[in-house]
Short mmCIF file of C-alpha atoms (C1' of nucleotides) in Angstrom, two decimals:
data_model
loop_
_atom_site.label_atom_id
_atom_site.label_comp_id
_atom_site.label_asym_id
_atom_site.label_seq_id
_atom_site.Cartn_x
_atom_site.Cartn_y
_atom_site.Cartn_z
CA MET A 1 -18.99 173.21 109.90
CA ALA A 2 -17.15 175.67 112.07
CA LYS A 3 -14.92 172.97 113.50
CA HIS A 4 -14.27 171.47 110.11
CA ASP A 5 -13.31 174.96 109.06
CA ARG A 6 -10.88 175.25 111.93
CA ASP A 7 -9.28 171.93 111.01
CA LEU A 8 -8.80 173.11 107.46
CA SER A 9 -7.33 176.40 108.60
CA LEU A 10 -4.85 174.64 110.88
CA LEU A 11 -3.97 172.23 108.10
CA PHE A 12 -3.41 174.86 105.44
CA HIS A 13 -1.54 177.07 107.83
CA ALA A 14 0.76 174.23 108.87
CA LEU A 15 1.50 173.52 105.21
CA SER A 16 2.13 177.15 104.33
CA ASP A 17 5.70 177.04 105.65
CA PRO A 18 8.48 175.50 103.52
CA THR A 19 10.40 174.29 106.56
CA ARG A 20 7.36 172.41 107.77
CA ARG A 21 6.71 170.92 104.34
CA ALA A 22 10.34 169.79 104.21
CA ILE A 23 9.93 168.12 107.60
CA LEU A 24 6.82 166.34 106.36
CA THR A 25 8.61 165.12 103.27
CA ARG A 26 11.42 163.84 105.43
CA LEU A 27 8.96 162.07 107.73
CA ALA A 28 7.22 160.52 104.75
CA GLU A 29 10.34 158.44 104.25
CA ARG A 30 10.66 157.28 107.84
CA PRO A 31 9.98 158.45 111.41
CA ALA A 32 12.74 160.56 112.92
CA ARG A 33 14.00 162.14 116.12
CA VAL A 34 13.70 165.86 116.77
CA THR A 35 17.44 166.44 116.45
CA ASP A 36 17.61 164.57 113.15
CA LEU A 37 14.74 166.64 111.80
CA ALA A 38 16.42 169.84 112.94
CA ALA A 39 19.82 169.13 111.38
CA PRO A 40 19.02 169.71 107.69
CA THR A 41 16.97 172.83 108.40
CA GLY A 42 19.85 174.90 109.75
CA LEU A 43 17.50 176.10 112.49
CA ARG A 44 17.92 175.88 116.25
CA LEU A 45 16.17 173.19 118.22
CA PRO A 46 13.54 175.39 119.92
CA THR A 47 12.55 176.78 116.54
CA VAL A 48 12.15 173.31 115.08
CA MET A 49 10.21 172.23 118.16
CA ARG A 50 7.78 175.02 117.45
CA HIS A 51 7.34 173.88 113.86
CA LEU A 52 6.76 170.35 115.11
CA SER A 53 4.08 171.48 117.53
CA VAL A 54 2.34 173.36 114.72
CA LEU A 55 2.40 170.16 112.66
CA GLU A 56 1.14 168.15 115.61
CA GLU A 57 -1.72 170.56 116.36
CA ALA A 58 -2.74 170.33 112.74
CA GLY A 59 -2.86 166.56 113.17
CA LEU A 60 -0.18 166.02 110.54
CA ILE A 61 2.26 164.21 112.81
CA THR A 62 2.28 162.30 116.08
CA THR A 63 5.17 162.16 118.50
CA THR A 64 6.11 159.69 121.18
CA LYS A 65 8.78 160.00 123.81
CA ASP A 66 10.98 157.05 124.64
CA GLY A 67 13.57 157.83 127.28
CA ARG A 68 14.93 161.22 126.32
CA ILE A 69 14.25 160.72 122.64
CA ARG A 70 11.11 162.01 120.97
CA THR A 71 10.22 160.28 117.74
CA CYS A 72 8.00 161.99 115.17
CA ALA A 73 5.89 160.17 112.61
CA LEU A 74 3.59 161.22 109.80
CA VAL A 75 -0.19 160.83 110.04
CA PRO A 76 -0.99 160.34 106.36
CA GLU A 77 -4.77 160.48 106.67
CA ALA A 78 -4.39 164.00 108.07
CA LEU A 79 -4.39 165.26 104.50
CA ASP A 80 -7.85 163.84 103.82
CA PRO A 81 -9.82 166.97 104.80
CA MET A 82 -7.72 168.86 102.30
CA ARG A 83 -8.42 166.36 99.54
CA THR A 84 -12.10 166.55 100.37
CA TRP A 85 -12.07 170.33 100.20
CA LEU A 86 -10.23 170.20 96.88
CA GLU A 87 -12.78 167.79 95.44
CA GLN A 88 -15.67 169.92 96.66
CA GLN A 89 -14.17 173.00 95.08
CA ARG A 90 -13.64 171.12 91.85
CA ALA A 91 -17.22 169.89 91.92
CA ILE A 92 -18.65 173.39 92.31
CA TRP A 93 -16.30 174.69 89.67
CA ASP A 94 -17.29 171.99 87.21
CA ALA A 95 -20.94 172.75 87.78
CA ARG A 96 -20.20 176.37 87.04
CA LEU A 97 -18.37 175.41 83.84
CA ASP A 98 -21.43 173.43 82.77
CA ARG A 99 -23.67 176.40 83.39
CA PHE A 100 -21.25 178.59 81.48
CA ASP A 101 -21.28 176.14 78.57
CA ALA A 102 -25.05 176.19 78.61
CA PHE A 103 -24.95 179.98 78.61
CA VAL A 104 -22.58 180.05 75.66
CA MET A 105 -24.79 177.60 73.78
CA ARG A 106 -27.86 179.73 74.42
CA THR A 107 -26.03 182.86 73.36
CA MET A 108 -24.89 181.24 70.15
CA LYS A 109 -28.41 180.14 69.39
CA GLU A 110 -29.65 183.67 70.01
CA ASP A 111 -27.04 185.00 67.62
CA LYS A 112 -28.19 182.63 64.91
CA LYS A 113 -31.75 183.89 65.10
CA MET B 1 12.47 174.60 93.29
CA ALA B 2 12.69 177.65 95.48
CA LYS B 3 10.14 179.48 93.39
CA HIS B 4 7.85 176.49 93.28
CA ASP B 5 8.17 176.44 97.03
CA ARG B 6 7.18 180.06 97.25
CA ASP B 7 4.13 179.43 95.08
CA LEU B 8 3.05 176.63 97.37
CA SER B 9 3.58 178.75 100.45
CA LEU B 10 1.51 181.58 99.01
CA LEU B 11 -1.18 179.12 97.99
CA PHE B 12 -1.43 177.35 101.32
CA HIS B 13 -1.28 180.61 103.20
CA ALA B 14 -4.07 182.09 101.11
CA LEU B 15 -6.21 179.03 101.80
CA SER B 16 -5.50 179.02 105.54
CA ASP B 17 -8.10 181.71 106.22
CA PRO B 18 -11.81 180.76 106.42
CA THR B 19 -12.92 184.11 105.06
CA ARG B 20 -10.77 183.65 101.99
CA ARG B 21 -11.98 180.09 101.49
CA ALA B 22 -15.56 181.35 101.74
CA ILE B 23 -14.80 183.97 99.10
CA LEU B 24 -13.36 181.30 96.83
CA THR B 25 -16.41 179.09 97.28
CA ARG B 26 -18.59 182.04 96.44
CA LEU B 27 -16.52 182.80 93.34
CA ALA B 28 -16.69 179.17 92.27
CA GLU B 29 -20.37 179.76 91.61
CA ARG B 30 -19.95 182.93 89.63
CA PRO B 31 -17.69 186.00 89.34
CA ALA B 32 -18.65 188.82 91.68
CA ARG B 33 -17.98 192.44 92.56
CA VAL B 34 -15.93 193.44 95.59
CA THR B 35 -18.94 194.81 97.45
CA ASP B 36 -20.95 191.66 96.84
CA LEU B 37 -18.09 189.56 98.15
CA ALA B 38 -17.75 191.75 101.22
CA ALA B 39 -21.44 191.68 102.20
CA PRO B 40 -21.71 188.11 103.58
CA THR B 41 -18.41 188.33 105.45
CA GLY B 42 -19.48 191.05 107.87
CA LEU B 43 -16.10 192.69 107.29
CA ARG B 44 -15.33 196.21 106.09
CA LEU B 45 -14.38 196.87 102.51
CA PRO B 46 -10.68 197.58 103.07
CA THR B 47 -10.36 194.33 104.98
CA VAL B 48 -11.99 192.35 102.21
CA MET B 49 -9.81 194.14 99.66
CA ARG B 50 -6.79 192.86 101.53
CA HIS B 51 -8.11 189.31 101.45
CA LEU B 52 -8.71 189.66 97.75
CA SER B 53 -5.18 190.85 97.11
CA VAL B 54 -3.84 187.87 99.06
CA LEU B 55 -5.93 185.59 96.86
CA GLU B 56 -4.76 187.41 93.76
CA GLU B 57 -1.08 187.21 94.71
CA ALA B 58 -1.50 183.51 95.27
CA GLY B 59 -2.87 183.31 91.74
CA LEU B 60 -6.23 182.01 92.95
CA ILE B 61 -8.29 184.83 91.46
CA THR B 62 -8.05 187.48 88.77
CA THR B 63 -9.75 190.84 88.89
CA THR B 64 -10.74 193.29 86.19
CA LYS B 65 -12.02 196.80 86.59
CA ASP B 66 -14.85 198.06 84.43
CA GLY B 67 -15.84 201.63 85.19
CA ARG B 68 -15.89 201.82 88.97
CA ILE B 69 -16.70 198.13 89.38
CA ARG B 70 -14.02 195.52 89.98
CA THR B 71 -15.06 192.01 89.12
CA CYS B 72 -13.30 189.03 90.68
CA ALA B 73 -13.15 185.59 89.13
CA LEU B 74 -11.67 182.26 90.14
CA VAL B 75 -8.57 180.82 88.45
CA PRO B 76 -9.31 177.12 88.87
CA GLU B 77 -5.96 175.81 87.64
CA ALA B 78 -4.33 177.72 90.50
CA LEU B 79 -4.98 174.71 92.69
CA ASP B 80 -2.89 172.44 90.47
CA PRO B 81 0.43 172.92 92.33
CA MET B 82 -1.37 171.85 95.48
CA ARG B 83 -2.75 168.72 93.82
CA THR B 84 0.73 167.93 92.54
CA TRP B 85 2.24 168.34 95.98
CA LEU B 86 -0.47 166.12 97.46
CA GLU B 87 0.21 163.41 94.90
CA GLN B 88 3.95 163.59 95.49
CA GLN B 89 3.46 163.22 99.21
CA ARG B 90 1.16 160.29 98.66
CA ALA B 91 3.72 158.66 96.36
CA ILE B 92 6.51 158.92 98.92
CA TRP B 93 4.20 157.68 101.63
CA ASP B 94 3.13 154.69 99.55
CA ALA B 95 6.76 153.80 98.87
CA ARG B 96 7.38 153.90 102.59
CA LEU B 97 4.39 151.63 103.20
CA ASP B 98 5.85 149.17 100.67
CA ARG B 99 9.18 149.17 102.44
CA PHE B 100 7.40 148.64 105.72
CA ASP B 101 5.49 145.69 104.23
CA ALA B 102 8.75 144.21 103.01
CA PHE B 103 10.19 144.66 106.46
CA VAL B 104 7.24 142.93 108.07
CA MET B 105 7.51 140.06 105.57
CA ARG B 106 11.21 139.61 106.31
CA THR B 107 10.56 139.72 110.03
CA MET B 108 7.86 137.08 109.76
CA LYS B 109 10.18 134.83 107.75
CA GLU B 110 12.85 135.26 110.38
CA ASP B 111 10.34 134.28 113.05
CA LYS B 112 9.48 131.09 111.19
CA LYS B 113 13.09 129.94 111.15
"C1'" DG C 1 28.43 160.78 141.08
"C1'" DT C 2 29.65 163.30 136.79
"C1'" DC C 3 29.14 164.51 132.40
"C1'" DA C 4 27.24 164.51 127.72
"C1'" DT C 5 23.00 164.20 125.16
"C1'" DG C 6 18.32 165.44 123.86
"C1'" DC C 7 14.79 167.84 124.60
"C1'" DT C 8 12.05 171.67 126.97
"C1'" DT C 9 10.80 176.24 128.84
"C1'" DA C 10 10.98 181.13 129.20
"C1'" DG C 11 11.57 185.22 127.24
"C1'" DC C 12 13.14 188.49 123.76
"C1'" DC C 13 12.99 190.69 119.06
"C1'" DA C 14 11.46 191.76 114.37
"C1'" DT C 15 8.12 191.20 111.04
"C1'" DA C 16 3.77 189.93 109.08
"C1'" DA C 17 -1.23 189.33 109.39
"C1'" DT C 18 -5.90 190.87 110.39
"C1'" DG C 19 -8.98 193.97 111.71
"C1'" DC C 20 -10.44 198.96 111.96
"C1'" DT C 21 -11.44 204.28 110.73
"C1'" DA C 22 -10.91 208.28 108.06
"C1'" DA C 23 -10.07 210.46 104.08
"C1'" DC C 24 -9.53 210.31 99.11
"C1'" DT C 25 -10.48 209.17 94.02
"C1'" DA C 26 -13.20 208.07 90.34
"C1'" DT C 27 -17.36 206.95 88.00
"C1'" DA C 28 -22.29 207.12 87.34
"C1'" DC C 29 -26.81 209.43 87.87
"C1'" DG C 30 -30.15 213.33 87.76
"C1'" DC D 1 -23.01 220.86 88.89
"C1'" DG D 2 -24.06 217.99 92.91
"C1'" DT D 3 -24.52 213.71 95.01
"C1'" DA D 4 -24.48 208.85 95.66
"C1'" DT D 5 -21.82 204.66 94.72
"C1'" DA D 6 -17.60 201.68 94.39
"C1'" DG D 7 -13.15 201.26 95.34
"C1'" DT D 8 -8.76 202.73 97.10
"C1'" DT D 9 -5.09 204.50 100.16
"C1'" DA D 10 -3.00 205.64 104.52
"C1'" DG D 11 -2.33 204.73 108.94
"C1'" DC D 12 -3.20 202.60 113.41
"C1'" DA D 13 -3.84 198.72 117.04
"C1'" DT D 14 -3.58 194.03 118.23
"C1'" DT D 15 -2.12 189.55 117.78
"C1'" DA D 16 0.41 185.80 115.57
"C1'" DT D 17 4.64 183.99 113.52
"C1'" DG D 18 9.31 182.74 113.14
"C1'" DG D 19 13.66 183.29 114.56
"C1'" DC D 20 17.06 183.57 118.51
"C1'" DT D 21 19.65 182.84 123.35
"C1'" DA D 22 19.96 181.24 127.88
"C1'" DA D 23 18.88 178.32 131.22
"C1'" DG D 24 16.58 174.07 132.96
"C1'" DC D 25 15.53 169.09 133.27
"C1'" DA D 26 15.60 164.47 132.34
"C1'" DT D 27 18.15 160.24 130.78
"C1'" DG D 28 22.02 157.42 129.36
"C1'" DA D 29 27.04 156.49 129.47
"C1'" DC D 30 31.22 156.18 132.26
#
DNA sequence: GTCATGCTTAGCCATAATGCTAACTATACG
DNA sequence: CGTATAGTTAGCATTATGGCTAAGCATGAC
């Protein structure tokens, strides 16, 4: 559970930055080189490199180097742990809503007495 | 879009901490007091307070004070922007997959010639 | 070989995040 | 009133984050 937790933390942290989300959106369209990813951000290369390594450590992208060009590509299944967490949260929440409904029903019955 | 972006950043950042996720899971079961939320974390009250205010600023919880007791409760719809973002990403990704399929089809046709 | 291109590394700076203690406020209890 | 309880505020230390410049190192083009 601890490792799963770490994965989630890395994932959420990677997604918490707008620049990184923009990069992901760009990569969702097609793989791209580092320089091409940097251009629209208005940031310097080393800064973008850092963002890319955060994304890579979170498992959201993979990169391969061909000659002097590094190509970055999305890893779409990387978002799965997040979906799972969301669904779990929803499940617990729904259960709570049911209990709350039951509570309201009971209370209303009591009031009628 | 900028504001929407900020919301998402706050949301993802709030969720990037295991302690805060644990607090949310706890709150999904039932609302709770600050002290009760602090107990299982092993953290001091001021520290937990800070986590709570991060969660509150992200819109994930609401708190109300009754006498000297502050009660925290989940705001389940707060996760909606995240779901939306997820779906958007998936949509773009799927479109890309389609294009890739089309590309593969074309390539195979070419090969047959 | 020389030079431009594309990335990488090292190191600096400012700010934000996460934890703490200590001291304070405000409510409840007896 | 006096004391315990529940939160709050202020301030500090450490580490992480996000940006930069400057310099280095491959690789491709000429």
